[in-house]
Each structure stands twice: as structure tokens, then as C-alpha cells.
């Protein structure tokens, strides 16, 4: 999954003929002020944090300015923010448009119907999850003919648009669907789509590209907007590694067991901070690499929850013990293990020799690691 920053999404929009305000990306308050002063962005303008987080408007990460000095102040304020754990490093400056309505349109994948779906609502500018269902129109799209004209007319009707605005909507929706299709997106969302006179203009852009189609879109492989530096290293080593907000590290194998482990930690009040899915690894070296990556994320405690199927418990234990010995003592953390399955006894013996006890019960082991994390904090 590649999530594009708003400015990249808007670049794509323009490529497909969807209108957006003219904008420029800057990285400092100085640059913001200079850009506005030189007329590079029209006044009044909007200063927007380029982080992959929703609700920037509410969080003070979208601000308006009418002078270069105001643009500077807005940039300074936004660059000091952290949203969803992401520090703001880039800002998009663009002209402020005078809109009479904020609409919502998106094309997403309806996984139940296995079809793309067009979603529209007259209640734009707020998160779609908060809009009452009866104010949202959904139309499935047959991918062979593509987005039909009647679907566009239905959408216009449900949004209360007529005349030139309805015509504009048809062009926009067809471009949106073309983008979704040709770029292999999972989601293309415009929220809000501003109504300015009789015209529509995309004021926000959320584009998520499907990973499984990455072989067709090498250009997206270069985009790292949504990865932390450690996630980046993990990706290069082909290790499934995700950083979250909490302080407990999770090493598990298989997506199902990994998710279940996060759930059970939450149940006992733990906050998973990073998780690592060893998958079907049967190589102690790979386990060592993964563990060292985990150590760099500085968790307060680590929960190792392994079910040995293809992965043998002793392989994991061996890799882990080797890795533990290379972590400097100042960076060590308590480790709670639960390993079951293939070569379980051998694995448990290797861990025990290194001073780690394996707790066989899932709930008991989760509670133990939550207690360890609490003790350290
Ligand atoms: P988020 O969805 O993260 O809150 P948006 O890009 O949707 O961020 O911006 C929040 C709100 O700011 C929009 O709903 C809209 O009212 C206003 N806004 C954003 N960009 C512009 C713009 N170029 N001109 C006028 N208003 C804007
Ligand atoms: Mg928005």
C-alpha cells in the first residue's frame, strides 16, 4: 500500500484533468514567506501540513493567510506540529478558493462485491465516517464499460447539482475513475470537492495505490512518504515491520497471529509500538536481523509469540539468542516468549539457556509482557 501525500495526489489529479488550486511545496517558514512575497502563490492562501493524517483542518494543520507575514506564522505553527506521530516536514501552499459548498466524492474498492464503487455525498469537508448513511450515495461500477454516464447523472442528482455544475461533475468523475483504474489505486478520495460558482475544484486529495500492482508502477516504489526510517530498512531486507504509537514490541509469525497478539496486548492495557511478522522464515540469520531492527525501535518490552509450522521454534530461538548477545546491555529490554508448535521443546530449551522463559498460555504471556513494560516505564 502506497499512500500519497496530498501534493502528489493533486499532481496526479492535474495529470488526469481534475482541477486543483495552484500549489507549491516548501519545507520552512522562510521559504513559505518568500514564496508568497514573490507571488508564487496567490493571496489569500492556504498553508497545509503534508503528513498522511486525516483531520488536519481540525488539528490546526490547515491555516489561512492573507499576507506573507501571516503565511510565515502559519508555516511556523504547522511545522511545530506532530500529527498521528508524524512530525510535519513539508507544507503545501496553495490559493484559497471561495467555495459555496463542500462535497465528497471517492472511488474505492468494494471488497464484498469485488468491484470498484463510486461514493458521493453532499456532506463534504468532514470525515466520511461521521456522515449519516442516508446522506451517502454508493454506486458499484462495472469495470468493463467503466463509469457509466447514468451513474454520473445519479451522482449529480444526489449532490443537488444541475446545469454546468452537473456537466463539470461528469467530467470529473470520469477522470477520477480513469485515475483509479490506470494507476491501480485502492482509493481515490476528494474531500472536500469545492463548488465555486458552477465549477468543481479538488481541495484535498487522498490516493492509495495497491501494492499488488507495484510491478506495473515502478514510479511508486520511490515514494516513501508513509514509511519511517526503520520501516524503510526493513523493506529493503524484506522484513514485515510496522511502527505504531506504543511501547511494546511484538515479534510473531503470520498476519493472523500477529494481529491476534496485538489484540490480546490491548486487552490487557498494553500499547503495541512496533510489530514484526517473521512469516515463514526458516533462517536464523533473518531472525537475528529482524530482532536487531526491533531493538533499534527501543521498545520497553518485547513479546515473542511464535507458532512453529513452517518456521521451526528452535530456528527462531537460535536466531533470537544470537541477536540478543549483540545488543549492548544499555539497550536491552525484557523479553517474554511464547513459542508453540514444531520443535517447541528444543526452542524452549535454547531460550531457557539464555535466561528467557516461555509462557505457554497466550493470555498469561500477554499479561506478563504488559507488566514488564509498565515496570520499565
Ligand atoms: P483535512 O481533510 O486533513 O482536514 P483538507 O485539505 O480537507 O484537510 O482541508 C480542511 C478544510 O480546509 C477543507 O474542508 C476546506 O474547508 C478548507 N480548505 C482546504 N484547502 C482549501 C483551499 N485551497 N481553499 C479554501 N479552503 C480550503
Ligand atoms: Mg480533507
mmCIF file of C-alpha atoms and ligand atoms in Angstrom:
data_model
loop_
_atom_site.group_PDB
_atom_site.id
_atom_site.type_symbol
_atom_site.label_atom_id
_atom_site.label_comp_id
_atom_site.label_asym_id
_atom_site.label_seq_id
_atom_site.Cartn_x
_atom_site.Cartn_y
_atom_site.Cartn_z
ATOM 1 C CA UNK A 1 0.000 0.000 0.000
ATOM 2 C CA UNK A 2 1.465 3.324 -1.027
ATOM 3 C CA UNK A 3 -0.329 6.349 0.385
ATOM 4 C CA UNK A 4 0.411 9.527 -1.475
ATOM 5 C CA UNK A 5 0.836 12.886 0.224
ATOM 6 C CA UNK A 6 -1.806 15.436 -0.748
ATOM 7 C CA UNK A 7 0.508 17.327 -3.119
ATOM 8 C CA UNK A 8 1.375 14.132 -5.008
ATOM 9 C CA UNK A 9 -2.302 13.234 -5.205
ATOM 10 C CA UNK A 10 -3.074 16.663 -6.624
ATOM 11 C CA UNK A 11 -0.279 16.298 -9.162
ATOM 12 C CA UNK A 12 -1.968 13.100 -10.337
ATOM 13 C CA UNK A 13 -5.324 14.872 -10.396
ATOM 14 C CA UNK A 14 -3.977 17.528 -12.732
ATOM 15 C CA UNK A 15 -2.456 14.862 -14.963
ATOM 16 C CA UNK A 16 -5.930 13.345 -15.372
ATOM 17 C CA UNK A 17 -7.617 16.710 -15.879
ATOM 18 C CA UNK A 18 -9.111 17.255 -12.422
ATOM 19 C CA UNK A 19 -8.949 20.918 -11.365
ATOM 20 C CA UNK A 20 -6.993 21.791 -8.194
ATOM 21 C CA UNK A 21 -5.705 25.099 -6.814
ATOM 22 C CA UNK A 22 -2.195 26.030 -7.962
ATOM 23 C CA UNK A 23 0.204 24.982 -5.218
ATOM 24 C CA UNK A 24 3.858 24.669 -4.226
ATOM 25 C CA UNK A 25 5.593 22.564 -1.574
ATOM 26 C CA UNK A 26 8.001 24.219 0.883
ATOM 27 C CA UNK A 27 9.992 22.965 3.864
ATOM 28 C CA UNK A 28 10.485 26.069 6.017
ATOM 29 C CA UNK A 29 8.703 29.202 7.216
ATOM 30 C CA UNK A 30 11.305 31.307 5.386
ATOM 31 C CA UNK A 31 10.548 29.590 2.134
ATOM 32 C CA UNK A 32 6.808 29.976 2.710
ATOM 33 C CA UNK A 33 7.121 33.714 3.248
ATOM 34 C CA UNK A 34 9.377 34.180 0.227
ATOM 35 C CA UNK A 35 7.090 32.158 -1.992
ATOM 36 C CA UNK A 36 4.078 34.274 -1.080
ATOM 37 C CA UNK A 37 6.018 37.539 -1.347
ATOM 38 C CA UNK A 38 7.233 36.660 -4.837
ATOM 39 C CA UNK A 39 3.676 35.947 -5.962
ATOM 40 C CA UNK A 40 4.439 32.243 -6.418
ATOM 41 C CA UNK A 41 1.171 31.506 -4.628
ATOM 42 C CA UNK A 42 -1.811 33.847 -4.870
ATOM 43 C CA UNK A 43 -3.233 35.565 -1.763
ATOM 44 C CA UNK A 44 -5.239 34.743 0.243
ATOM 45 C CA UNK A 45 -3.601 31.348 0.528
ATOM 46 C CA UNK A 46 -3.823 28.133 2.487
ATOM 47 C CA UNK A 47 -0.889 26.512 4.298
ATOM 48 C CA UNK A 48 -1.311 22.753 4.734
ATOM 49 C CA UNK A 49 0.734 20.104 6.539
ATOM 50 C CA UNK A 50 1.826 17.310 4.205
ATOM 51 C CA UNK A 51 1.510 14.333 6.529
ATOM 52 C CA UNK A 52 -0.538 11.216 5.984
ATOM 53 C CA UNK A 53 -3.118 12.014 8.620
ATOM 54 C CA UNK A 54 -6.750 12.964 8.299
ATOM 55 C CA UNK A 55 -8.418 15.766 10.222
ATOM 56 C CA UNK A 56 -5.619 18.235 9.611
ATOM 57 C CA UNK A 57 -8.159 21.047 9.468
ATOM 58 C CA UNK A 58 -9.373 20.323 12.986
ATOM 59 C CA UNK A 59 -5.841 19.772 14.269
ATOM 60 C CA UNK A 60 -4.627 23.239 13.257
ATOM 61 C CA UNK A 61 -2.579 21.844 10.384
ATOM 62 C CA UNK A 62 -4.504 23.761 7.700
ATOM 63 C CA UNK A 63 -4.311 27.540 8.114
ATOM 64 C CA UNK A 64 -5.197 30.556 6.022
ATOM 65 C CA UNK A 65 -3.058 33.611 5.336
ATOM 66 C CA UNK A 66 -3.666 36.971 3.691
ATOM 67 C CA UNK A 67 -0.111 38.387 3.848
ATOM 68 C CA UNK A 68 3.427 36.969 3.511
ATOM 69 C CA UNK A 69 3.915 37.513 7.267
ATOM 70 C CA UNK A 70 0.780 35.525 8.056
ATOM 71 C CA UNK A 71 1.943 32.754 5.746
ATOM 72 C CA UNK A 72 5.215 32.658 7.652
ATOM 73 C CA UNK A 73 3.444 32.486 11.014
ATOM 74 C CA UNK A 74 1.114 29.762 9.780
ATOM 75 C CA UNK A 75 4.061 27.780 8.411
ATOM 76 C CA UNK A 76 5.946 28.116 11.696
ATOM 77 C CA UNK A 77 2.941 26.927 13.696
ATOM 78 C CA UNK A 78 2.296 23.935 11.454
ATOM 79 C CA UNK A 79 5.952 22.881 11.238
ATOM 80 C CA UNK A 80 5.964 22.560 15.037
ATOM 81 C CA UNK A 81 3.127 20.012 14.979
ATOM 82 C CA UNK A 82 3.223 16.228 15.132
ATOM 83 C CA UNK A 83 0.148 14.526 13.693
ATOM 84 C CA UNK A 84 -0.516 10.833 14.252
ATOM 85 C CA UNK A 85 3.075 10.527 15.376
ATOM 86 C CA UNK A 86 4.436 12.150 12.223
ATOM 87 C CA UNK A 87 6.394 15.395 12.536
ATOM 88 C CA UNK A 88 5.448 17.885 9.818
ATOM 89 C CA UNK A 89 8.341 18.418 7.405
ATOM 90 C CA UNK A 90 6.590 19.617 4.269
ATOM 91 C CA UNK A 91 3.904 22.209 3.649
ATOM 92 C CA UNK A 92 1.688 22.740 0.650
ATOM 93 C CA UNK A 93 0.862 26.372 -0.070
ATOM 94 C CA UNK A 94 -1.985 26.991 -2.456
ATOM 95 C CA UNK A 95 -4.515 29.645 -3.360
ATOM 96 C CA UNK A 96 -7.596 29.846 -1.170
ATOM 97 C CA UNK A 97 -10.733 29.347 -3.190
ATOM 98 C CA UNK A 98 -14.061 30.889 -2.393
ATOM 99 C CA UNK A 99 -16.351 27.929 -2.212
ATOM 100 C CA UNK A 100 -20.084 27.814 -1.764
ATOM 101 C CA UNK A 101 -20.314 24.102 -0.919
ATOM 102 C CA UNK A 102 -18.061 21.243 0.192
ATOM 103 C CA UNK A 103 -18.853 17.881 -1.411
ATOM 104 C CA UNK A 104 -17.393 14.400 -1.055
ATOM 105 C CA UNK A 105 -16.505 12.035 -3.909
ATOM 106 C CA UNK A 106 -14.394 8.917 -3.981
ATOM 107 C CA UNK A 107 -13.778 5.736 -5.919
ATOM 108 C CA UNK A 108 -12.855 2.812 -3.706
ATOM 109 C CA UNK A 109 -12.706 -0.938 -3.902
ATOM 110 C CA UNK A 110 -15.829 -2.707 -2.669
ATOM 111 C CA UNK A 111 -14.233 -5.929 -1.496
ATOM 112 C CA UNK A 112 -17.551 -7.661 -0.885
ATOM 113 C CA UNK A 113 -18.805 -7.025 -4.419
ATOM 114 C CA UNK A 114 -15.277 -7.299 -5.850
ATOM 115 C CA UNK A 115 -15.963 -4.145 -7.812
ATOM 116 C CA UNK A 116 -14.962 -0.522 -7.738
ATOM 117 C CA UNK A 117 -17.539 1.701 -6.089
ATOM 118 C CA UNK A 118 -18.346 5.379 -6.540
ATOM 119 C CA UNK A 119 -19.195 7.107 -3.277
ATOM 120 C CA UNK A 120 -20.650 10.623 -3.200
ATOM 121 C CA UNK A 121 -22.078 12.849 -0.501
ATOM 122 C CA UNK A 122 -23.258 16.414 -0.207
ATOM 123 C CA UNK A 123 -21.653 16.493 3.249
ATOM 124 C CA UNK A 124 -18.007 17.060 2.339
ATOM 125 C CA UNK A 125 -15.293 18.617 4.455
ATOM 126 C CA UNK A 126 -15.866 16.281 7.383
ATOM 127 C CA UNK A 127 -14.657 12.721 7.736
ATOM 128 C CA UNK A 128 -16.968 10.481 5.743
ATOM 129 C CA UNK A 129 -17.160 8.035 8.662
ATOM 130 C CA UNK A 130 -19.109 10.680 10.591
ATOM 131 C CA UNK A 131 -21.692 11.332 7.832
ATOM 132 C CA UNK A 132 -25.089 9.632 8.333
ATOM 133 C CA UNK A 133 -25.518 6.742 5.959
ATOM 134 C CA UNK A 134 -28.623 8.154 4.274
ATOM 135 C CA UNK A 135 -26.565 11.133 3.131
ATOM 136 C CA UNK A 136 -24.088 8.956 1.274
ATOM 137 C CA UNK A 137 -24.774 7.562 -2.205
ATOM 138 C CA UNK A 138 -22.963 4.427 -3.335
ATOM 139 C CA UNK A 139 -22.905 3.057 -6.875
ATOM 140 C CA UNK A 140 -20.983 -0.012 -7.935
ATOM 141 C CA UNK A 141 -19.011 0.332 -11.142
ATOM 142 C CA UNK A 142 -18.813 -2.399 -13.753
ATOM 143 C CA UNK A 143 -15.118 -2.297 -14.692
ATOM 144 C CA UNK A 144 -15.678 -3.421 -18.295
ATOM 145 C CA UNK A 145 -17.695 -0.483 -19.632
ATOM 146 C CA UNK A 146 -16.212 1.666 -16.818
ATOM 147 C CA UNK A 147 -18.035 4.528 -15.145
ATOM 148 C CA UNK A 148 -21.351 4.989 -16.975
ATOM 149 C CA UNK A 149 -22.918 8.367 -17.782
ATOM 150 C CA UNK A 150 -26.074 7.455 -15.919
ATOM 151 C CA UNK A 151 -24.004 6.864 -12.767
ATOM 152 C CA UNK A 152 -22.625 10.388 -13.136
ATOM 153 C CA UNK A 153 -26.150 11.786 -13.592
ATOM 154 C CA UNK A 154 -27.320 9.891 -10.492
ATOM 155 C CA UNK A 155 -24.385 11.328 -8.567
ATOM 156 C CA UNK A 156 -25.185 14.875 -9.728
ATOM 157 C CA UNK A 157 -28.789 14.445 -8.668
ATOM 158 C CA UNK A 158 -27.843 13.118 -5.234
ATOM 159 C CA UNK A 159 -25.440 16.036 -4.761
ATOM 160 C CA UNK A 160 -28.073 18.556 -5.874
ATOM 161 C CA UNK A 161 -26.026 19.734 -8.857
ATOM 162 C CA UNK A 162 -27.570 20.758 -12.174
ATOM 163 C CA UNK A 163 -26.645 22.626 -15.352
ATOM 164 C CA UNK A 164 -22.979 23.423 -15.860
ATOM 165 C CA UNK A 165 -22.025 22.074 -12.435
ATOM 166 C CA UNK A 166 -23.573 18.689 -13.273
ATOM 167 C CA UNK A 167 -21.626 18.673 -16.551
ATOM 168 C CA UNK A 168 -18.438 19.501 -14.652
ATOM 169 C CA UNK A 169 -19.147 16.653 -12.242
ATOM 170 C CA UNK A 170 -19.470 14.121 -15.060
ATOM 171 C CA UNK A 171 -16.078 15.091 -16.473
ATOM 172 C CA UNK A 172 -14.537 14.999 -13.023
ATOM 173 C CA UNK A 173 -15.940 11.614 -12.030
ATOM 174 C CA UNK A 174 -14.846 10.023 -15.282
ATOM 175 C CA UNK A 175 -11.338 11.415 -14.788
ATOM 176 C CA UNK A 176 -11.376 10.159 -11.201
ATOM 177 C CA UNK A 177 -12.355 6.682 -12.302
ATOM 178 C CA UNK A 178 -9.746 6.688 -15.075
ATOM 179 C CA UNK A 179 -7.105 7.597 -12.499
ATOM 180 C CA UNK A 180 -8.318 4.852 -10.140
ATOM 181 C CA UNK A 181 -8.187 2.291 -12.929
ATOM 182 C CA UNK A 182 -4.975 3.247 -14.687
ATOM 183 C CA UNK A 183 -2.930 3.881 -11.559
ATOM 184 C CA UNK A 184 -4.194 0.688 -9.860
ATOM 185 C CA UNK A 185 -5.493 2.587 -6.851
ATOM 186 C CA UNK A 186 -7.368 1.165 -3.861
ATOM 187 C CA UNK A 187 -8.828 4.533 -3.042
ATOM 188 C CA UNK A 188 -9.029 7.940 -4.682
ATOM 189 C CA UNK A 189 -10.853 10.426 -2.479
ATOM 190 C CA UNK A 190 -11.623 14.132 -2.862
ATOM 191 C CA UNK A 191 -12.836 15.601 0.402
ATOM 192 C CA UNK A 192 -13.746 18.330 0.038
ATOM 193 C CA UNK A 193 -14.606 18.847 -3.579
ATOM 194 C CA UNK A 194 -15.357 22.564 -3.605
ATOM 195 C CA UNK A 195 -18.166 24.121 -5.590
ATOM 196 C CA UNK A 196 -17.012 27.502 -6.876
ATOM 197 C CA UNK A 197 -19.692 29.169 -8.956
ATOM 198 C CA UNK A 198 -20.625 26.441 -11.444
ATOM 199 C CA UNK A 199 -17.257 24.697 -11.236
ATOM 200 C CA UNK A 200 -15.752 21.964 -9.135
ATOM 201 C CA UNK A 201 -12.250 22.025 -7.728
ATOM 202 C CA UNK A 202 -10.437 19.372 -5.674
ATOM 203 C CA UNK A 203 -9.237 20.922 -2.404
ATOM 204 C CA UNK A 204 -7.866 17.748 -0.838
ATOM 205 C CA UNK A 205 -6.500 14.521 -2.290
ATOM 206 C CA UNK A 206 -6.188 11.088 -0.776
ATOM 207 C CA UNK A 207 -4.754 8.459 -3.081
ATOM 208 C CA UNK A 208 -3.757 4.939 -2.046
ATOM 209 C CA UNK A 209 -2.047 2.722 -4.594
ATOM 210 C CA UNK A 210 -2.466 -1.049 -4.465
ATOM 211 C CA UNK A 211 0.762 -2.882 -3.611
ATOM 212 C CA UNK A 212 -0.045 -5.926 -5.684
ATOM 213 C CA UNK A 213 0.162 -3.815 -8.839
ATOM 214 C CA UNK A 214 3.545 -2.313 -7.955
ATOM 215 C CA UNK A 215 5.214 -4.248 -10.771
ATOM 216 C CA UNK A 216 3.205 -2.115 -13.188
ATOM 217 C CA UNK A 217 4.086 1.139 -11.442
ATOM 218 C CA UNK A 218 7.777 1.303 -10.629
ATOM 219 C CA UNK A 219 7.387 5.049 -10.108
ATOM 220 C CA UNK A 220 5.609 4.474 -6.791
ATOM 221 C CA UNK A 221 8.395 2.310 -5.387
ATOM 222 C CA UNK A 222 10.420 5.509 -4.907
ATOM 223 C CA UNK A 223 7.786 7.141 -2.726
ATOM 224 C CA UNK A 224 8.460 6.828 0.973
ATOM 225 C CA UNK A 225 6.040 9.343 2.405
ATOM 226 C CA UNK A 226 4.400 6.771 4.623
ATOM 227 C CA UNK A 227 7.419 4.877 5.970
ATOM 228 C CA UNK A 228 9.623 5.525 8.984
ATOM 229 C CA UNK A 229 13.400 5.171 8.514
ATOM 230 C CA UNK A 230 13.342 1.771 10.258
ATOM 231 C CA UNK A 231 10.422 0.602 8.132
ATOM 232 C CA UNK A 232 12.460 1.639 5.126
ATOM 233 C CA UNK A 233 15.410 -0.544 6.181
ATOM 234 C CA UNK A 234 13.025 -3.417 6.930
ATOM 235 C CA UNK A 235 11.513 -3.144 3.495
ATOM 236 C CA UNK A 236 14.912 -3.410 1.858
ATOM 237 C CA UNK A 237 15.597 -6.550 3.885
ATOM 238 C CA UNK A 238 12.113 -7.854 3.058
ATOM 239 C CA UNK A 239 11.076 -7.952 6.700
ATOM 240 C CA UNK A 240 7.446 -7.133 7.518
ATOM 241 C CA UNK A 241 7.919 -4.433 10.142
ATOM 242 C CA UNK A 242 5.442 -1.743 11.212
ATOM 243 C CA UNK A 243 5.899 1.064 13.743
ATOM 244 C CA UNK A 244 2.959 2.216 15.857
ATOM 245 C CA UNK A 245 2.494 4.586 18.781
ATOM 246 C CA UNK A 246 3.012 2.304 21.817
ATOM 247 C CA UNK A 247 5.992 0.862 23.681
ATOM 248 C CA UNK A 248 5.721 -2.931 23.389
ATOM 249 C CA UNK A 249 7.473 -4.738 20.576
ATOM 250 C CA UNK A 250 5.775 -7.756 19.058
ATOM 251 C CA UNK A 251 7.523 -10.478 17.121
ATOM 252 C CA UNK A 252 5.094 -13.021 15.730
ATOM 253 C CA UNK A 253 4.706 -15.072 12.598
ATOM 254 C CA UNK A 254 1.870 -14.849 10.125
ATOM 255 C CA UNK A 255 -0.543 -11.924 9.754
ATOM 256 C CA UNK A 256 -3.303 -13.654 11.729
ATOM 257 C CA UNK A 257 -1.233 -14.476 14.791
ATOM 258 C CA UNK A 258 0.404 -11.034 14.663
ATOM 259 C CA UNK A 259 -2.968 -9.253 14.697
ATOM 260 C CA UNK A 260 -4.292 -11.535 17.436
ATOM 261 C CA UNK A 261 -1.197 -10.758 19.505
ATOM 262 C CA UNK A 262 -1.776 -7.011 19.145
ATOM 263 C CA UNK A 263 -5.397 -7.521 20.198
ATOM 264 C CA UNK A 264 -4.583 -9.519 23.293
ATOM 265 C CA UNK A 265 -1.965 -6.966 24.377
ATOM 266 C CA UNK A 266 -4.555 -4.205 24.019
ATOM 267 C CA UNK A 267 -6.997 -6.273 26.040
ATOM 268 C CA UNK A 268 -4.609 -6.178 29.000
ATOM 269 C CA UNK A 269 -3.901 -2.473 28.619
ATOM 270 C CA UNK A 270 -0.679 -2.818 26.647
ATOM 271 C CA UNK A 271 0.271 -0.476 23.795
ATOM 272 C CA UNK A 272 1.980 -2.247 20.904
ATOM 273 C CA UNK A 273 4.692 0.032 19.500
ATOM 274 C CA UNK A 274 6.182 -1.985 16.722
ATOM 275 C CA UNK A 275 5.408 -5.325 15.220
ATOM 276 C CA UNK A 276 7.363 -7.692 13.155
ATOM 277 C CA UNK A 277 5.934 -10.595 11.235
ATOM 278 C CA UNK A 278 8.540 -13.299 10.708
ATOM 279 C CA UNK A 279 6.202 -15.052 8.276
ATOM 280 C CA UNK A 280 7.543 -18.402 7.206
ATOM 281 C CA UNK A 281 11.174 -17.541 7.979
ATOM 282 C CA UNK A 282 13.361 -20.575 8.426
ATOM 283 C CA UNK A 283 16.681 -18.816 8.576
ATOM 284 C CA UNK A 284 18.243 -17.869 11.934
ATOM 285 C CA UNK A 285 20.158 -15.041 10.224
ATOM 286 C CA UNK A 286 16.915 -13.447 9.149
ATOM 287 C CA UNK A 287 15.544 -13.749 12.681
ATOM 288 C CA UNK A 288 18.691 -12.057 14.002
ATOM 289 C CA UNK A 289 18.360 -9.188 11.527
ATOM 290 C CA UNK A 290 14.710 -8.755 12.402
ATOM 291 C CA UNK A 291 15.444 -8.735 16.119
ATOM 292 C CA UNK A 292 18.179 -6.131 15.767
ATOM 293 C CA UNK A 293 15.789 -3.922 13.838
ATOM 294 C CA UNK A 294 13.294 -4.337 16.646
ATOM 295 C CA UNK A 295 15.974 -3.322 19.165
ATOM 296 C CA UNK A 296 16.564 -0.076 17.261
ATOM 297 C CA UNK A 297 12.931 0.884 17.801
ATOM 298 C CA UNK A 298 13.763 0.915 21.558
ATOM 299 C CA UNK A 299 10.710 -0.947 22.909
ATOM 300 C CA UNK A 300 10.120 -1.144 26.674
ATOM 301 C CA UNK A 301 9.471 -4.871 26.448
ATOM 302 C CA UNK A 302 9.173 -7.423 23.669
ATOM 303 C CA UNK A 303 6.639 -10.167 23.234
ATOM 304 C CA UNK A 304 7.764 -13.064 21.103
ATOM 305 C CA UNK A 305 4.737 -15.080 20.046
ATOM 306 C CA UNK A 306 5.577 -17.838 17.625
ATOM 307 C CA UNK A 307 3.636 -20.726 16.292
ATOM 308 C CA UNK A 308 6.049 -23.171 14.726
ATOM 309 C CA UNK A 309 4.692 -24.553 11.486
ATOM 310 C CA UNK A 310 6.997 -23.993 8.541
ATOM 311 C CA UNK A 311 9.029 -21.848 10.905
ATOM 312 C CA UNK A 312 10.654 -24.112 13.460
ATOM 313 C CA UNK A 313 10.669 -22.951 17.072
ATOM 314 C CA UNK A 314 14.356 -23.809 17.510
ATOM 315 C CA UNK A 315 15.323 -21.760 14.431
ATOM 316 C CA UNK A 316 13.612 -18.715 15.869
ATOM 317 C CA UNK A 317 15.076 -19.301 19.323
ATOM 318 C CA UNK A 318 18.587 -19.722 17.920
ATOM 319 C CA UNK A 319 18.390 -16.536 15.836
ATOM 320 C CA UNK A 320 16.970 -14.628 18.739
ATOM 321 C CA UNK A 321 19.579 -15.678 21.262
ATOM 322 C CA UNK A 322 22.351 -14.806 18.814
ATOM 323 C CA UNK A 323 20.834 -11.372 18.264
ATOM 324 C CA UNK A 324 20.315 -10.739 21.974
ATOM 325 C CA UNK A 325 24.012 -11.215 22.592
ATOM 326 C CA UNK A 326 24.931 -8.475 20.128
ATOM 327 C CA UNK A 327 22.604 -5.856 21.629
ATOM 328 C CA UNK A 328 24.590 -3.619 24.032
ATOM 329 C CA UNK A 329 23.431 -4.057 27.636
ATOM 330 C CA UNK A 330 22.256 -0.434 27.827
ATOM 331 C CA UNK A 331 19.766 -1.161 25.052
ATOM 332 C CA UNK A 332 18.445 -4.491 26.349
ATOM 333 C CA UNK A 333 14.779 -4.921 27.144
ATOM 334 C CA UNK A 334 12.746 -7.595 28.928
ATOM 335 C CA UNK A 335 11.575 -10.382 26.646
ATOM 336 C CA UNK A 336 8.548 -12.593 27.186
ATOM 337 C CA UNK A 337 8.273 -15.576 24.906
ATOM 338 C CA UNK A 338 5.521 -17.910 23.922
ATOM 339 C CA UNK A 339 6.582 -20.498 21.421
ATOM 340 C CA UNK A 340 4.438 -23.433 20.428
ATOM 341 C CA UNK A 341 4.499 -25.993 17.661
ATOM 342 C CA UNK A 342 7.200 -27.541 15.529
ATOM 343 C CA UNK A 343 10.364 -28.290 17.622
ATOM 344 C CA UNK A 344 8.834 -26.494 20.593
ATOM 345 C CA UNK A 345 10.837 -28.346 23.249
ATOM 346 C CA UNK A 346 14.158 -27.609 21.526
ATOM 347 C CA UNK A 347 13.213 -23.946 21.132
ATOM 348 C CA UNK A 348 12.181 -23.599 24.757
ATOM 349 C CA UNK A 349 15.429 -25.212 25.903
ATOM 350 C CA UNK A 350 17.534 -22.789 23.817
ATOM 351 C CA UNK A 351 15.638 -19.813 25.237
ATOM 352 C CA UNK A 352 15.858 -21.115 28.789
ATOM 353 C CA UNK A 353 19.632 -21.478 28.475
ATOM 354 C CA UNK A 354 19.713 -17.782 27.538
ATOM 355 C CA UNK A 355 17.575 -16.827 30.527
ATOM 356 C CA UNK A 356 14.219 -16.416 28.747
ATOM 357 C CA UNK A 357 11.221 -18.392 29.967
ATOM 358 C CA UNK A 358 8.490 -19.389 27.561
ATOM 359 C CA UNK A 359 4.979 -18.962 28.936
ATOM 360 C CA UNK A 360 2.661 -21.378 27.115
ATOM 361 C CA UNK A 361 -0.634 -19.594 27.768
ATOM 362 C CA UNK A 362 -1.421 -16.680 25.433
ATOM 363 C CA UNK A 363 -3.262 -14.521 27.963
ATOM 364 C CA UNK A 364 -0.764 -15.156 30.735
ATOM 365 C CA UNK A 365 2.176 -14.330 28.468
ATOM 366 C CA UNK A 366 0.481 -11.135 27.226
ATOM 367 C CA UNK A 367 -0.178 -10.046 30.811
ATOM 368 C CA UNK A 368 3.436 -10.735 31.707
ATOM 369 C CA UNK A 369 4.770 -8.527 28.911
ATOM 370 C CA UNK A 370 2.333 -5.698 29.748
ATOM 371 C CA UNK A 371 3.574 -5.880 33.354
ATOM 372 C CA UNK A 372 7.212 -5.760 32.194
ATOM 373 C CA UNK A 373 6.568 -2.699 30.013
ATOM 374 C CA UNK A 374 4.838 -0.988 32.930
ATOM 375 C CA UNK A 375 7.734 -1.732 35.243
ATOM 376 C CA UNK A 376 10.266 -0.153 32.939
ATOM 377 C CA UNK A 377 8.131 2.941 32.273
HETATM 378 P P1 LIG B 1 -8.164 17.532 6.202
HETATM 379 O O1 LIG B 1 -9.070 16.648 5.425
HETATM 380 O O2 LIG B 1 -6.896 16.832 6.607
HETATM 381 O O3 LIG B 1 -8.827 18.218 7.344
HETATM 382 P P2 LIG B 1 -8.369 19.393 3.966
HETATM 383 O O4 LIG B 1 -7.380 19.513 2.872
HETATM 384 O O5 LIG B 1 -9.624 18.701 3.628
HETATM 385 O O6 LIG B 1 -7.649 18.720 5.216
HETATM 386 O O7 LIG B 1 -8.668 20.860 4.496
HETATM 387 C C1 LIG B 1 -9.562 21.112 5.553
HETATM 388 C C2 LIG B 1 -10.545 22.205 5.175
HETATM 389 O O8 LIG B 1 -9.847 23.383 4.800
HETATM 390 C C3 LIG B 1 -11.403 21.863 3.966
HETATM 391 O O9 LIG B 1 -12.545 21.150 4.333
HETATM 392 C C4 LIG B 1 -11.728 23.234 3.409
HETATM 393 O O10 LIG B 1 -12.830 23.781 4.098
HETATM 394 C C5 LIG B 1 -10.515 24.056 3.754
HETATM 395 N N1 LIG B 1 -9.583 24.180 2.615
HETATM 396 C C6 LIG B 1 -8.561 23.354 2.289
HETATM 397 N N2 LIG B 1 -7.931 23.767 1.184
HETATM 398 C C7 LIG B 1 -8.560 24.884 0.787
HETATM 399 C C8 LIG B 1 -8.397 25.811 -0.293
HETATM 400 N N3 LIG B 1 -7.412 25.673 -1.204
HETATM 401 N N4 LIG B 1 -9.251 26.863 -0.375
HETATM 402 C C9 LIG B 1 -10.228 27.028 0.529
HETATM 403 N N5 LIG B 1 -10.444 26.215 1.558
HETATM 404 C C10 LIG B 1 -9.626 25.158 1.703
HETATM 405 MG MG1 LIG B 2 -9.946 16.610 3.660
#
